[in-house]
XYZ file of C-alpha atoms in Angstrom:
248
model
C -13.817 34.983 -20.519
C -13.060 35.143 -24.257
C -9.458 35.437 -25.411
C -7.974 38.937 -25.650
C -6.912 40.068 -29.110
C -5.333 43.391 -28.176
C -5.026 45.687 -25.157
C -4.340 49.361 -25.868
C -3.081 51.698 -23.148
C -3.948 55.401 -23.117
C -2.892 57.979 -20.572
C 0.270 56.089 -19.666
C 3.234 53.969 -20.739
C 4.106 50.369 -19.859
C 6.984 50.030 -17.391
C 7.100 46.221 -17.353
C 8.449 44.170 -20.249
C 5.209 42.177 -20.585
C 3.597 45.266 -22.213
C 0.283 44.456 -20.542
C 0.081 40.728 -21.310
C 0.205 39.963 -17.563
C -3.235 41.537 -17.262
C -4.775 38.476 -18.910
C -2.594 35.539 -17.823
C -4.859 34.279 -15.036
C -2.321 35.259 -12.356
C -3.442 38.378 -10.449
C -0.248 38.190 -8.373
C 1.835 38.996 -11.491
C 1.198 42.660 -12.243
C 1.785 44.996 -15.149
C 3.177 48.367 -14.086
C 2.118 51.575 -15.770
C 3.490 55.101 -15.567
C 0.430 57.318 -15.703
C 0.695 60.420 -17.877
C -2.997 61.359 -18.138
C -6.466 59.842 -17.833
C -5.595 56.167 -17.477
C -7.560 53.667 -19.600
C -6.956 50.198 -21.015
C -9.052 49.297 -24.048
C -9.514 45.533 -24.345
C -10.515 43.925 -27.645
C -11.989 40.447 -27.210
C -11.888 37.642 -29.765
C -15.632 37.118 -29.262
C -18.500 39.533 -28.639
C -20.222 39.061 -25.271
C -22.683 40.885 -23.054
C -20.355 41.899 -20.191
C -21.987 41.215 -16.844
C -18.911 41.378 -14.621
C -15.661 43.310 -14.994
C -12.977 42.581 -12.393
C -9.799 44.628 -11.935
C -7.539 42.804 -9.478
C -4.215 43.334 -7.752
C -4.248 47.117 -7.912
C -1.608 49.272 -6.236
C -4.013 52.195 -5.748
C -5.809 52.666 -2.394
C -9.396 51.761 -1.629
C -11.999 54.293 -2.762
C -10.585 54.960 -6.250
C -13.202 55.115 -9.002
C -13.104 52.552 -11.815
C -15.338 52.631 -14.920
C -16.016 49.994 -17.567
C -18.849 48.938 -19.906
C -21.150 51.664 -18.593
C -20.691 50.634 -14.954
C -18.971 52.620 -12.212
C -17.411 51.183 -9.063
C -14.748 51.928 -6.482
C -11.757 49.934 -5.363
C -12.017 47.973 -2.116
C -9.430 46.344 0.137
C -9.965 42.647 0.799
C -9.088 40.976 4.140
C -5.774 39.724 2.671
C -4.762 43.342 1.983
C -5.102 43.253 -1.816
C -7.060 45.976 -3.619
C -9.585 45.219 -6.362
C -12.628 46.605 -8.141
C -15.650 44.581 -9.219
C -18.094 46.192 -11.635
C -21.479 44.805 -12.642
C -22.662 46.317 -15.953
C -26.404 46.168 -16.612
C -26.318 46.455 -20.412
C -27.843 43.897 -22.769
C -25.829 44.586 -25.925
C -23.003 42.290 -27.000
C -19.661 44.060 -27.448
C -16.147 43.015 -28.375
C -14.366 46.121 -27.041
C -14.371 47.172 -23.371
C -12.494 50.181 -21.990
C -11.413 50.009 -18.333
C -10.688 53.418 -16.782
C -8.913 53.896 -13.436
C -9.454 57.403 -12.076
C -6.286 57.940 -10.022
C -3.614 60.582 -9.490
C -0.884 58.026 -8.692
C 2.146 58.239 -10.976
C 2.874 54.500 -11.032
C -0.014 52.042 -11.127
C 0.202 48.259 -10.814
C -2.646 46.097 -12.153
C -2.583 42.348 -11.652
C -5.515 41.196 -13.776
C -8.435 42.427 -15.844
C -11.259 39.932 -16.341
C -14.436 40.471 -18.364
C -17.166 37.881 -17.928
C -20.568 36.974 -19.266
C -22.895 35.972 -16.419
C -25.548 33.398 -15.622
C -27.650 33.217 -12.463
C -27.665 29.720 -10.946
C -29.550 29.270 -7.676
C -27.677 27.793 -4.702
C -29.129 26.297 -1.550
C -28.803 27.582 2.000
C -25.758 26.194 3.748
C -23.126 27.342 1.252
C -19.805 28.306 2.779
C -16.624 30.280 2.135
C -13.483 29.443 4.106
C -10.212 31.386 4.186
C -7.342 28.969 3.497
C -3.829 29.668 4.795
C -1.193 28.190 2.471
C 1.636 28.840 4.958
C 3.933 25.862 5.627
C 4.705 24.931 9.245
C 7.544 22.691 10.447
C 8.693 21.878 13.964
C 12.263 21.802 15.215
C 13.590 18.950 17.340
C 12.771 21.092 20.334
C 9.150 21.410 19.224
C 9.450 25.025 18.171
C 7.523 26.158 15.110
C 9.090 27.492 11.921
C 6.685 29.042 9.428
C 7.120 29.923 5.781
C 4.393 32.451 5.078
C 2.026 31.627 2.228
C -0.840 33.426 0.553
C -4.402 33.434 1.834
C -7.153 32.377 -0.547
C -10.865 31.640 -0.347
C -12.604 28.349 -1.065
C -16.353 28.226 -1.689
C -18.473 25.089 -1.467
C -22.176 25.013 -2.189
C -25.095 22.919 -3.362
C -27.130 23.909 -6.388
C -30.842 24.375 -5.757
C -33.121 21.654 -7.085
C -34.065 22.303 -10.705
C -35.772 20.395 -13.541
C -33.876 18.696 -16.355
C -34.419 21.720 -18.641
C -32.122 23.748 -16.390
C -29.591 20.935 -16.045
C -29.199 19.896 -19.681
C -31.965 21.527 -21.676
C -30.710 25.070 -22.248
C -33.214 26.498 -19.775
C -31.049 29.239 -18.264
C -30.580 32.778 -19.614
C -28.786 32.807 -22.938
C -29.739 29.218 -23.710
C -27.172 27.659 -21.368
C -27.653 25.081 -18.618
C -25.629 23.459 -15.821
C -23.673 21.262 -18.185
C -22.715 24.056 -20.610
C -21.679 26.255 -17.679
C -19.526 23.410 -16.324
C -17.924 22.885 -19.742
C -17.179 26.620 -20.047
C -15.362 26.564 -16.680
C -13.389 23.385 -17.396
C -9.638 23.384 -17.905
C -9.183 26.027 -15.212
C -10.403 28.725 -17.556
C -10.687 32.117 -15.900
C -14.039 32.397 -14.147
C -15.617 33.768 -11.007
C -18.467 33.125 -8.581
C -20.543 35.669 -6.678
C -22.379 33.728 -3.956
C -24.010 36.758 -2.308
C -25.214 39.890 -4.059
C -28.720 40.768 -2.781
C -29.668 42.923 0.184
C -31.439 40.601 2.608
C -34.065 43.192 3.547
C -34.971 44.658 0.163
C -33.801 41.777 -2.105
C -32.281 44.469 -4.358
C -28.894 44.004 -6.013
C -26.140 45.305 -3.700
C -22.934 46.035 -5.696
C -20.823 46.578 -2.561
C -21.839 43.210 -1.115
C -21.330 41.536 -4.494
C -17.831 43.017 -4.806
C -16.841 41.772 -1.340
C -18.275 38.286 -1.936
C -16.961 37.815 -5.496
C -14.218 35.210 -5.941
C -11.927 35.041 -8.987
C -10.404 31.650 -9.672
C -11.357 28.214 -10.953
C -13.551 25.267 -9.923
C -11.846 22.370 -8.170
C -15.115 20.493 -8.628
C -17.289 21.302 -11.625
C -21.061 21.601 -11.052
C -22.542 18.118 -10.746
C -26.040 16.877 -11.619
C -27.488 14.600 -8.943
C -30.999 13.264 -9.301
C -33.396 14.223 -6.505
C -36.599 12.747 -7.841
C -37.790 11.929 -11.339
C -37.100 15.060 -13.437
C -35.442 17.145 -10.702
C -31.754 17.491 -9.912
C -29.425 19.096 -7.397
C -25.655 19.354 -7.518
C -22.500 20.596 -5.833
C -19.603 22.841 -6.789
C -16.275 23.732 -5.194
C -14.433 26.871 -6.279
C -11.027 28.208 -5.208
C -9.661 31.721 -5.456
C -6.480 32.724 -7.262
C -5.337 35.585 -4.995
C -3.561 38.770 -6.019
């Protein structure tokens, strides 16, 4: 995600001292609070023009089923298994923009938003056998009598997968959409820059894009292992990636 130059609030006033900066700090668990006074919208100006392919609004205080609009796409908030509420939108436009307005259609007076993330996208094939595990960060200690004391921790998801075999053009020859390849994607995700993965987004029967499935499968976070390039045979390569969620 490009850096944010400004974020302008309409239809409300900031209640937290961060004045909206928490929306872009990479920590969905740290929210900005807004007092809504009208049609709520946050207009984000990016330092670089991109074609927005994913817009994520995380750590919301509104209930599931609330409409969210951004970059010509419309979605509704969903509740994840950990209880947090989010909205994932998947714009289909092809024009690069530097300004994106995120609208939350709610009647709530006070609205918390943990993070707004606007991403360019690239489709990289993964092999069957990929997995997502729910990790419990709770700490457990035993007393001398063997009883268990637990300090509750957050739940987060960890995805591991193998990249489908591809020729060198895809790996390091700019053969993916937008002239990128595995190595440029890996470099863009390095340094724990804000990124996301969507491992499942097609209906198995029709093969059509399923926004509800994509929203449930999408993971916001950072790679703990950047995509690798492992030679299969001659000019063909596979690879692996590990990605962990930053929960709201």
